[in-house]
Amino acid sequence: RQAVTAPFSPTRIKTSGIVTWIDPAEGKYFQLQDVSGAGVQVSFNNIDWPLVGDTLEVEGLLERGPYAPVINDASFRHKGKGIRPVAVNASGGGLLNGEYNGLLVDLHGFVRSAEMVTPTTLSAVLSSGSARVTIRVSNARTLDPAKLIAARIWLRGVAVPVRARGGLRQLVDVQVLASSEDDFHIFQLEPSDPWKSPVRPLQEAFQYRPGFTRGVRVRVRGVVVYERDGVAYLNDGRSGVAVRGAGAGNLKRGDEVEAVGFPDLEDFLPVLSDAVFASFPPEESAAVPRPMPVDALLDGLQHAAFVTVRARLLDRLHAPSPEGTGILVLALNTPRGVFTAEMEEAGAKIQDLEEGCTVDASGICLISTDGTGNPAS
């Protein structure tokens, strides 16, 4: 026999559980968790509001929701006070795969960025394991976002989806909601002011040091060689590094800046993340491209370096760019194969640029890696 599954349709249901999160400033809904260990979001129409820890009997319309089922148009009856469920230990990766959706979780990590989005609501990005997770703390009246950067913290809250992909119900992003600052604990603040730490040569910024972790910010200095998609490429005359931060888009080529940020890996490659920038008096830093054979680039050690490569032009094509100025893409042939060089078309008015000519291309070396982290192109 072949089973026939009817399509899902909204259903009136009755259930009960304990309120694990609610914040009137966020909207007329709460998170409910029952004895089976499952959680759900409930939008209600009662005049009165429940509190965290209340045991409720809920009647409402069970609907699919953008990612997980939700209960809408609900009414509830108070059944007394209860005890919040035992929180489960969660990692950033487990949260992002939907494993803990709707559940009360314990989460540890380092604060990467923080701000007060309302006078009483703290929003922060937490680096937990290998993932970044957004957290929101309601009733946060004494927390100072500026003092939380790089702090190691513990949070208890409810894991909820904040974004799903189209009508496919694929999870894209998750946040953890804490009901008050009582569920937010600081283990350790940043040990010292990173702006007073020694400036690290870019070549040493990611090298092993005893006690060094990705939760410790480092201070670097260099000249901006290029900026694209929120990433500034700095060079100190010897080496280069990619720096991602909110202020990167305001930088221009030739700016001399210092940056304080977290050493991270993206696709197995180093990047200084969540950085803060500051200018410094000119020091006549020599940010000039270094001539290099393609063999030296393919070992992966020159990622984000300012280099010059000699090659033969095979082809060129015009591609769109987000800024609308367009990109000129050059296909360049070398003894180790073909690679591409991208130039902004506004600055690509080069005489005698014809197929077959030999060119010296100077710019930022960007490495692509395979699934094991080895340089692929």
C-alpha positions as a Markdown table, in Angstrom:
| # | Residue | x | y | z |
|---|---|---|---|---|
| 1 | Arg | 0.0 | 0.0 | 0.0 |
| 2 | Gln | 1.0 | 3.6 | -0.5 |
| 3 | Ala | 0.3 | 6.1 | 2.2 |
| 4 | Val | -1.3 | 9.4 | 1.1 |
| 5 | Thr | -0.3 | 12.4 | 3.1 |
| 6 | Ala | -2.7 | 15.3 | 3.1 |
| 7 | Pro | -1.2 | 18.8 | 2.9 |
| 8 | Phe | -0.9 | 20.6 | 6.2 |
| 9 | Ser | -3.8 | 22.9 | 7.1 |
| 10 | Pro | -4.1 | 25.2 | 10.1 |
| 11 | Thr | -5.6 | 23.4 | 13.1 |
| 12 | Arg | -7.2 | 24.5 | 16.3 |
| 13 | Ile | -5.3 | 23.0 | 19.2 |
| 14 | Lys | -5.1 | 23.0 | 23.0 |
| 15 | Thr | -1.8 | 22.6 | 24.8 |
| 16 | Ser | 0.0 | 23.7 | 28.0 |
| 17 | Gly | 3.5 | 24.7 | 29.1 |
| 18 | Ile | 5.6 | 27.2 | 30.9 |
| 19 | Val | 6.5 | 30.7 | 29.6 |
| 20 | Thr | 10.2 | 30.8 | 28.9 |
| 21 | Trp | 10.4 | 34.3 | 27.4 |
| 22 | Ile | 8.2 | 37.4 | 26.9 |
| 23 | Asp | 8.9 | 41.1 | 26.4 |
| 24 | Pro | 6.0 | 43.5 | 25.8 |
| 25 | Ala | 8.4 | 45.8 | 24.0 |
| 26 | Glu | 8.9 | 43.1 | 21.3 |
| 27 | Gly | 5.3 | 42.3 | 20.5 |
| 28 | Lys | 2.3 | 40.4 | 21.8 |
| 29 | Tyr | 3.8 | 36.9 | 21.8 |
| 30 | Phe | 5.8 | 34.6 | 24.1 |
| 31 | Gln | 7.8 | 31.4 | 24.0 |
| 32 | Leu | 6.2 | 28.3 | 25.6 |
| 33 | Gln | 7.9 | 25.0 | 26.5 |
| 34 | Asp | 6.1 | 21.9 | 27.7 |
| 35 | Val | 7.1 | 18.8 | 29.6 |
| 36 | Ser | 7.9 | 16.9 | 26.4 |
| 37 | Gly | 10.9 | 19.2 | 25.9 |
| 38 | Ala | 9.5 | 21.1 | 22.9 |
| 39 | Gly | 9.0 | 24.8 | 22.5 |
| 40 | Val | 6.8 | 27.0 | 20.3 |
| 41 | Gln | 6.1 | 30.7 | 19.8 |
| 42 | Val | 2.6 | 31.8 | 20.8 |
| 43 | Ser | 0.8 | 35.0 | 19.6 |
| 44 | Phe | -2.1 | 35.8 | 21.9 |
| 45 | Asn | -5.1 | 38.1 | 22.1 |
| 46 | Asn | -5.7 | 38.2 | 25.9 |
| 47 | Ile | -5.8 | 41.6 | 27.5 |
| 48 | Asp | -3.6 | 40.5 | 30.4 |
| 49 | Trp | 0.0 | 39.4 | 29.9 |
| 50 | Pro | 1.8 | 36.3 | 31.3 |
| 51 | Leu | 5.1 | 36.4 | 33.0 |
| 52 | Val | 8.2 | 34.2 | 32.6 |
| 53 | Gly | 7.6 | 31.1 | 34.7 |
| 54 | Asp | 3.8 | 31.1 | 34.4 |
| 55 | Thr | 2.1 | 27.8 | 33.6 |
| 56 | Leu | -0.5 | 28.3 | 30.9 |
| 57 | Glu | -3.2 | 26.4 | 29.1 |
| 58 | Val | -3.3 | 27.7 | 25.6 |
| 59 | Glu | -5.8 | 27.4 | 22.8 |
| 60 | Gly | -5.0 | 28.7 | 19.4 |
| 61 | Leu | -4.4 | 28.1 | 15.7 |
| 62 | Leu | -1.4 | 25.9 | 14.9 |
| 63 | Glu | 0.2 | 27.1 | 11.7 |
| 64 | Arg | 3.3 | 26.3 | 9.7 |
| 65 | Gly | 5.2 | 29.4 | 10.4 |
| 66 | Pro | 8.1 | 30.6 | 8.1 |
| 67 | Tyr | 10.4 | 27.9 | 9.6 |
| 68 | Ala | 8.9 | 26.1 | 12.6 |
| 69 | Pro | 5.2 | 25.7 | 13.6 |
| 70 | Val | 3.7 | 28.6 | 15.6 |
| 71 | Ile | 0.4 | 29.1 | 17.5 |
| 72 | Asn | -1.5 | 32.2 | 16.4 |
| 73 | Asp | -4.7 | 33.9 | 17.5 |
| 74 | Ala | -4.3 | 32.2 | 20.9 |
| 75 | Ser | -6.0 | 32.7 | 24.3 |
| 76 | Phe | -4.6 | 31.3 | 27.5 |
| 77 | Arg | -5.6 | 30.5 | 31.1 |
| 78 | His | -3.3 | 30.8 | 34.1 |
| 79 | Lys | -2.6 | 27.5 | 35.8 |
| 80 | Gly | -0.3 | 28.9 | 38.5 |
| 81 | Lys | 3.5 | 29.4 | 38.8 |
| 82 | Gly | 5.9 | 26.8 | 37.5 |
| 83 | Ile | 9.6 | 26.2 | 37.3 |
| 84 | Arg | 11.4 | 27.1 | 34.1 |
| 85 | Pro | 12.6 | 24.0 | 32.3 |
| 86 | Val | 16.3 | 22.9 | 32.7 |
| 87 | Ala | 18.3 | 24.7 | 30.0 |
| 88 | Val | 20.3 | 22.5 | 27.6 |
| 89 | Asn | 23.9 | 23.4 | 26.7 |
| 90 | Ala | 24.1 | 24.6 | 23.2 |
| 91 | Ser | 26.8 | 25.5 | 20.8 |
| 92 | Gly | 26.6 | 28.1 | 18.0 |
| 93 | Gly | 26.7 | 25.3 | 15.4 |
| 94 | Gly | 23.9 | 23.4 | 17.0 |
| 95 | Leu | 21.8 | 26.5 | 17.1 |
| 96 | Leu | 22.3 | 27.3 | 13.5 |
| 97 | Asn | 21.2 | 23.8 | 12.3 |
| 98 | Gly | 17.9 | 24.2 | 14.1 |
| 99 | Glu | 18.5 | 21.5 | 16.7 |
| 100 | Tyr | 17.4 | 23.7 | 19.7 |
| 101 | Asn | 14.6 | 25.7 | 18.1 |
| 102 | Gly | 12.2 | 26.9 | 20.7 |
| 103 | Leu | 14.1 | 25.5 | 23.6 |
| 104 | Leu | 15.7 | 27.2 | 26.6 |
| 105 | Val | 19.4 | 26.9 | 26.2 |
| 106 | Asp | 22.7 | 27.8 | 27.9 |
| 107 | Leu | 25.2 | 29.5 | 25.5 |
| 108 | His | 28.8 | 30.5 | 26.1 |
| 109 | Gly | 31.0 | 32.7 | 24.0 |
| 110 | Phe | 32.9 | 36.0 | 23.3 |
| 111 | Val | 31.0 | 39.2 | 22.6 |
| 112 | Arg | 32.0 | 40.6 | 19.2 |
| 113 | Ser | 29.7 | 43.6 | 19.0 |
| 114 | Ala | 27.0 | 45.1 | 21.2 |
| 115 | Glu | 24.5 | 47.9 | 21.2 |
| 116 | Met | 21.3 | 49.0 | 22.9 |
| 117 | Val | 18.6 | 48.7 | 20.3 |
| 118 | Thr | 16.0 | 50.1 | 22.7 |
| 119 | Pro | 16.6 | 51.8 | 26.1 |
| 120 | Thr | 16.2 | 48.4 | 27.8 |
| 121 | Thr | 17.1 | 45.9 | 25.1 |
| 122 | Leu | 20.7 | 44.8 | 24.4 |
| 123 | Ser | 21.6 | 43.2 | 21.1 |
| 124 | Ala | 25.0 | 41.6 | 20.7 |
| 125 | Val | 26.8 | 39.2 | 18.4 |
| 126 | Leu | 28.4 | 36.3 | 20.2 |
| 127 | Ser | 31.2 | 34.1 | 18.8 |
| 128 | Ser | 30.4 | 30.7 | 20.1 |
| 129 | Gly | 32.5 | 27.8 | 18.9 |
| 130 | Ser | 32.8 | 28.2 | 15.1 |
| 131 | Ala | 29.6 | 30.2 | 14.7 |
| 132 | Arg | 28.3 | 33.7 | 15.3 |
| 133 | Val | 25.0 | 34.0 | 17.0 |
| 134 | Thr | 22.9 | 37.1 | 17.7 |
| 135 | Ile | 21.5 | 37.5 | 21.3 |
| 136 | Arg | 18.9 | 39.9 | 22.7 |
| 137 | Val | 18.6 | 40.6 | 26.4 |
| 138 | Ser | 15.4 | 42.2 | 27.5 |
| 139 | Asn | 15.2 | 44.4 | 30.7 |
| 140 | Ala | 18.9 | 45.2 | 30.4 |
| 141 | Arg | 19.1 | 48.3 | 32.5 |
| 142 | Thr | 22.7 | 48.2 | 33.8 |
| 143 | Leu | 24.6 | 46.5 | 30.9 |
| 144 | Asp | 27.1 | 48.8 | 29.1 |
| 145 | Pro | 27.7 | 47.7 | 25.5 |
| 146 | Ala | 31.0 | 49.5 | 25.2 |
| 147 | Lys | 32.4 | 47.4 | 28.1 |
| 148 | Leu | 31.2 | 44.1 | 26.8 |
| 149 | Ile | 33.3 | 43.9 | 23.6 |
| 150 | Ala | 35.6 | 40.8 | 23.9 |
| 151 | Ala | 34.0 | 39.8 | 27.2 |
| 152 | Arg | 33.5 | 36.0 | 27.8 |
| 153 | Ile | 29.9 | 35.6 | 28.8 |
| 154 | Trp | 27.2 | 33.0 | 29.6 |
| 155 | Leu | 23.6 | 33.5 | 28.5 |
| 156 | Arg | 20.4 | 31.6 | 29.2 |
| 157 | Gly | 17.6 | 32.2 | 26.7 |
| 158 | Val | 15.3 | 30.7 | 24.1 |
| 159 | Ala | 16.6 | 29.8 | 20.6 |
| 160 | Val | 14.3 | 31.2 | 17.9 |
| 161 | Pro | 14.6 | 31.5 | 14.1 |
| 162 | Val | 14.8 | 35.0 | 12.8 |
| 163 | Arg | 15.1 | 34.3 | 9.1 |
| 164 | Ala | 14.1 | 31.5 | 6.8 |
| 165 | Arg | 14.7 | 31.3 | 3.0 |
| 166 | Gly | 11.6 | 32.1 | 1.0 |
| 167 | Gly | 8.9 | 29.5 | 1.0 |
| 168 | Leu | 11.3 | 26.6 | 1.4 |
| 169 | Arg | 11.3 | 26.9 | 5.2 |
| 170 | Gln | 15.1 | 26.6 | 5.2 |
| 171 | Leu | 16.7 | 28.1 | 8.3 |
| 172 | Val | 19.1 | 31.0 | 7.6 |
| 173 | Asp | 19.7 | 32.7 | 11.0 |
| 174 | Val | 18.9 | 32.2 | 14.7 |
| 175 | Gln | 18.9 | 34.4 | 17.7 |
| 176 | Val | 18.8 | 33.7 | 21.4 |
| 177 | Leu | 16.3 | 35.7 | 23.6 |
| 178 | Ala | 17.0 | 36.3 | 27.2 |
| 179 | Ser | 14.2 | 37.6 | 29.4 |
| 180 | Ser | 16.3 | 39.8 | 31.6 |
| 181 | Glu | 19.9 | 40.6 | 32.5 |
| 182 | Asp | 19.7 | 38.1 | 35.3 |
| 183 | Asp | 20.2 | 35.5 | 32.6 |
| 184 | Phe | 23.4 | 37.3 | 31.3 |
| 185 | His | 26.6 | 36.6 | 33.2 |
| 186 | Ile | 30.1 | 37.9 | 32.6 |
| 187 | Phe | 32.9 | 35.5 | 33.2 |
| 188 | Gln | 35.7 | 37.8 | 32.2 |
| 189 | Leu | 36.0 | 41.3 | 30.7 |
| 190 | Glu | 38.6 | 42.2 | 28.1 |
| 191 | Pro | 41.9 | 42.0 | 30.2 |
| 192 | Ser | 43.3 | 45.3 | 29.0 |
| 193 | Asp | 42.6 | 48.1 | 26.5 |
| 194 | Pro | 43.6 | 46.8 | 23.1 |
| 195 | Trp | 44.5 | 50.3 | 21.9 |
| 196 | Lys | 47.2 | 50.4 | 24.5 |
| 197 | Ser | 48.7 | 47.0 | 23.4 |
| 198 | Pro | 51.7 | 46.9 | 21.1 |
| 199 | Val | 51.1 | 47.2 | 17.4 |
| 200 | Arg | 51.5 | 43.8 | 15.8 |
| 201 | Pro | 53.3 | 43.6 | 12.4 |
| 202 | Leu | 50.8 | 42.2 | 10.0 |
| 203 | Gln | 52.9 | 39.1 | 9.4 |
| 204 | Glu | 52.7 | 38.2 | 13.1 |
| 205 | Ala | 49.1 | 39.1 | 13.7 |
| 206 | Phe | 47.9 | 35.5 | 13.3 |
| 207 | Gln | 51.0 | 33.6 | 14.5 |
| 208 | Tyr | 50.8 | 31.3 | 17.5 |
| 209 | Arg | 51.5 | 32.8 | 20.9 |
| 210 | Pro | 51.0 | 31.1 | 24.3 |
| 211 | Gly | 47.6 | 32.0 | 25.7 |
| 212 | Phe | 46.4 | 33.5 | 22.4 |
| 213 | Thr | 42.8 | 32.8 | 21.5 |
| 214 | Arg | 40.4 | 34.2 | 18.9 |
| 215 | Gly | 38.6 | 35.9 | 21.7 |
| 216 | Val | 41.6 | 38.3 | 22.2 |
| 217 | Arg | 41.7 | 41.4 | 20.1 |
| 218 | Val | 44.9 | 42.5 | 18.4 |
| 219 | Arg | 46.1 | 45.9 | 17.2 |
| 220 | Val | 47.6 | 46.4 | 13.7 |
| 221 | Arg | 48.7 | 49.3 | 11.6 |
| 222 | Gly | 49.0 | 49.8 | 7.9 |
| 223 | Val | 48.0 | 51.6 | 4.7 |
| 224 | Val | 44.7 | 50.9 | 3.0 |
| 225 | Val | 45.5 | 49.4 | -0.4 |
| 226 | Tyr | 41.9 | 48.5 | -1.4 |
| 227 | Glu | 38.4 | 48.2 | 0.1 |
| 228 | Arg | 35.6 | 46.0 | -1.2 |
| 229 | Asp | 32.4 | 44.6 | 0.3 |
| 230 | Gly | 33.1 | 45.8 | 3.8 |
| 231 | Val | 36.7 | 44.5 | 3.8 |
| 232 | Ala | 39.8 | 46.7 | 3.9 |
| 233 | Tyr | 43.1 | 45.4 | 2.8 |
| 234 | Leu | 46.0 | 46.8 | 4.9 |
| 235 | Asn | 49.7 | 46.6 | 4.1 |
| 236 | Asp | 52.6 | 47.6 | 6.3 |
| 237 | Gly | 55.3 | 47.3 | 3.6 |
| 238 | Arg | 56.1 | 43.7 | 4.4 |
| 239 | Ser | 52.8 | 41.9 | 4.6 |
| 240 | Gly | 49.0 | 42.4 | 4.1 |
| 241 | Val | 45.9 | 41.4 | 6.0 |
| 242 | Ala | 42.1 | 41.5 | 5.3 |
| 243 | Val | 40.2 | 43.5 | 7.9 |
| 244 | Arg | 36.4 | 43.4 | 8.2 |
| 245 | Gly | 34.6 | 46.0 | 10.2 |
| 246 | Ala | 31.7 | 48.5 | 10.2 |
| 247 | Gly | 33.9 | 51.4 | 9.3 |
| 248 | Ala | 35.8 | 49.7 | 6.4 |
| 249 | Gly | 33.5 | 51.1 | 3.8 |
| 250 | Asn | 34.5 | 54.7 | 4.7 |
| 251 | Leu | 38.2 | 54.1 | 4.1 |
| 252 | Lys | 40.0 | 55.1 | 0.9 |
| 253 | Arg | 43.1 | 53.9 | -0.7 |
| 254 | Gly | 46.2 | 55.5 | 0.9 |
| 255 | Asp | 44.6 | 56.0 | 4.3 |
| 256 | Glu | 46.9 | 55.2 | 7.1 |
| 257 | Val | 45.0 | 53.5 | 9.9 |
| 258 | Glu | 45.2 | 51.4 | 13.0 |
| 259 | Ala | 42.7 | 48.6 | 13.6 |
| 260 | Val | 41.7 | 46.6 | 16.6 |
| 261 | Gly | 39.9 | 43.3 | 15.8 |
| 262 | Phe | 39.5 | 39.6 | 16.4 |
| 263 | Pro | 41.7 | 37.1 | 14.5 |
| 264 | Asp | 39.3 | 34.9 | 12.5 |
| 265 | Leu | 39.3 | 32.3 | 9.8 |
| 266 | Glu | 37.0 | 32.5 | 6.7 |
| 267 | Asp | 37.3 | 29.6 | 4.3 |
| 268 | Phe | 40.5 | 28.6 | 6.2 |
| 269 | Leu | 42.1 | 32.0 | 5.5 |
| 270 | Pro | 42.9 | 34.8 | 8.0 |
| 271 | Val | 40.8 | 37.9 | 8.5 |
| 272 | Leu | 40.6 | 40.4 | 11.3 |
| 273 | Ser | 36.9 | 40.6 | 12.1 |
| 274 | Asp | 34.6 | 43.1 | 13.9 |
| 275 | Ala | 37.4 | 45.6 | 13.7 |
| 276 | Val | 37.4 | 49.2 | 14.8 |
| 277 | Phe | 39.5 | 51.7 | 12.9 |
| 278 | Ala | 41.4 | 54.8 | 13.8 |
| 279 | Ser | 43.7 | 57.0 | 11.8 |
| 280 | Phe | 47.2 | 57.8 | 12.9 |
| 281 | Pro | 49.8 | 60.5 | 11.9 |
| 282 | Pro | 51.5 | 59.7 | 8.6 |
| 283 | Glu | 54.7 | 57.6 | 8.9 |
| 284 | Glu | 55.5 | 57.3 | 5.2 |
| 285 | Ser | 54.7 | 53.6 | 5.3 |
| 286 | Ala | 55.8 | 51.9 | 2.1 |
| 287 | Ala | 52.8 | 50.0 | 0.8 |
| 288 | Val | 54.2 | 49.0 | -2.6 |
| 289 | Pro | 53.5 | 45.8 | -4.5 |
| 290 | Arg | 56.1 | 43.1 | -4.3 |
| 291 | Pro | 57.0 | 41.2 | -7.5 |
| 292 | Met | 56.2 | 37.5 | -7.1 |
| 293 | Pro | 56.0 | 34.4 | -9.3 |
| 294 | Val | 52.7 | 32.7 | -9.4 |
| 295 | Asp | 54.3 | 29.6 | -7.7 |
| 296 | Ala | 54.8 | 31.8 | -4.6 |
| 297 | Leu | 51.1 | 32.8 | -4.6 |
| 298 | Leu | 49.7 | 29.3 | -4.9 |
| 299 | Asp | 51.2 | 28.2 | -1.5 |
| 300 | Gly | 48.5 | 30.3 | 0.2 |
| 301 | Leu | 50.8 | 32.3 | 2.3 |
| 302 | Gln | 50.3 | 35.6 | 0.4 |
| 303 | His | 46.6 | 35.9 | 1.0 |
| 304 | Ala | 45.7 | 39.7 | 1.2 |
| 305 | Ala | 49.3 | 40.6 | 0.2 |
| 306 | Phe | 50.0 | 43.5 | -2.2 |
| 307 | Val | 51.8 | 41.8 | -5.2 |
| 308 | Thr | 52.8 | 42.2 | -8.8 |
| 309 | Val | 52.6 | 39.2 | -11.2 |
| 310 | Arg | 53.8 | 39.0 | -14.8 |
| 311 | Ala | 51.6 | 37.1 | -17.2 |
| 312 | Arg | 50.3 | 37.0 | -20.8 |
| 313 | Leu | 46.8 | 38.3 | -21.5 |
| 314 | Leu | 44.5 | 35.7 | -22.9 |
| 315 | Asp | 41.2 | 37.4 | -22.8 |
| 316 | Arg | 39.2 | 40.2 | -21.2 |
| 317 | Leu | 35.5 | 40.7 | -20.5 |
| 318 | His | 33.3 | 43.3 | -18.8 |
| 319 | Ala | 31.3 | 42.4 | -15.8 |
| 320 | Pro | 28.8 | 44.3 | -13.6 |
| 321 | Ser | 29.7 | 45.5 | -10.1 |
| 322 | Pro | 27.5 | 46.3 | -7.1 |
| 323 | Glu | 28.6 | 50.0 | -7.4 |
| 324 | Gly | 27.5 | 50.1 | -11.0 |
| 325 | Thr | 30.9 | 51.2 | -12.3 |
| 326 | Gly | 31.7 | 47.8 | -13.8 |
| 327 | Ile | 34.7 | 45.5 | -13.6 |
| 328 | Leu | 37.2 | 44.7 | -16.2 |
| 329 | Val | 38.2 | 41.0 | -15.8 |
| 330 | Leu | 41.5 | 39.9 | -17.3 |
| 331 | Ala | 42.3 | 36.2 | -18.0 |
| 332 | Leu | 46.1 | 35.9 | -17.5 |
| 333 | Asn | 48.2 | 32.9 | -18.5 |
| 334 | Thr | 51.3 | 31.8 | -16.5 |
| 335 | Pro | 53.4 | 28.7 | -16.4 |
| 336 | Arg | 51.2 | 27.5 | -13.5 |
| 337 | Gly | 47.9 | 28.0 | -15.3 |
| 338 | Val | 45.3 | 30.7 | -15.8 |
| 339 | Phe | 44.1 | 33.2 | -13.2 |
| 340 | Thr | 42.0 | 36.3 | -13.3 |
| 341 | Ala | 42.7 | 39.9 | -12.4 |
| 342 | Glu | 39.8 | 42.3 | -11.7 |
| 343 | Met | 40.0 | 46.0 | -12.2 |
| 344 | Glu | 37.4 | 48.7 | -11.7 |
| 345 | Glu | 36.6 | 49.9 | -15.2 |
| 346 | Ala | 36.9 | 53.6 | -14.2 |
| 347 | Gly | 40.6 | 53.1 | -13.7 |
| 348 | Ala | 41.2 | 50.6 | -16.5 |
| 349 | Lys | 41.9 | 52.9 | -19.4 |
| 350 | Ile | 45.2 | 51.2 | -20.4 |
| 351 | Gln | 46.8 | 51.8 | -23.8 |
| 352 | Asp | 47.8 | 48.8 | -26.0 |
| 353 | Leu | 45.9 | 46.3 | -23.8 |
| 354 | Glu | 45.5 | 43.6 | -26.4 |
| 355 | Glu | 45.3 | 39.8 | -26.3 |
| 356 | Gly | 48.7 | 38.2 | -26.3 |
| 357 | Cys | 50.5 | 41.1 | -24.7 |
| 358 | Thr | 52.6 | 40.6 | -21.5 |
| 359 | Val | 51.4 | 42.6 | -18.5 |
| 360 | Asp | 52.5 | 43.2 | -14.9 |
| 361 | Ala | 49.3 | 43.1 | -12.8 |
| 362 | Ser | 49.5 | 44.7 | -9.3 |
| 363 | Gly | 46.9 | 44.2 | -6.7 |
| 364 | Ile | 45.6 | 42.2 | -3.7 |
| 365 | Cys | 46.2 | 38.5 | -3.9 |
| 366 | Leu | 43.0 | 36.6 | -2.9 |
| 367 | Ile | 43.2 | 32.8 | -2.4 |
| 368 | Ser | 40.4 | 30.4 | -2.9 |
| 369 | Thr | 40.5 | 27.1 | -0.9 |
| 370 | Asp | 39.1 | 23.7 | -1.4 |
| 371 | Gly | 37.1 | 21.7 | 1.2 |
| 372 | Thr | 40.2 | 20.7 | 3.1 |
| 373 | Gly | 41.7 | 24.2 | 3.3 |
| 374 | Asn | 44.3 | 23.8 | 0.6 |
| 375 | Pro | 44.8 | 26.7 | -1.9 |
| 376 | Ala | 42.8 | 25.9 | -5.1 |
| 377 | Ser | 43.2 | 29.1 | -7.1 |
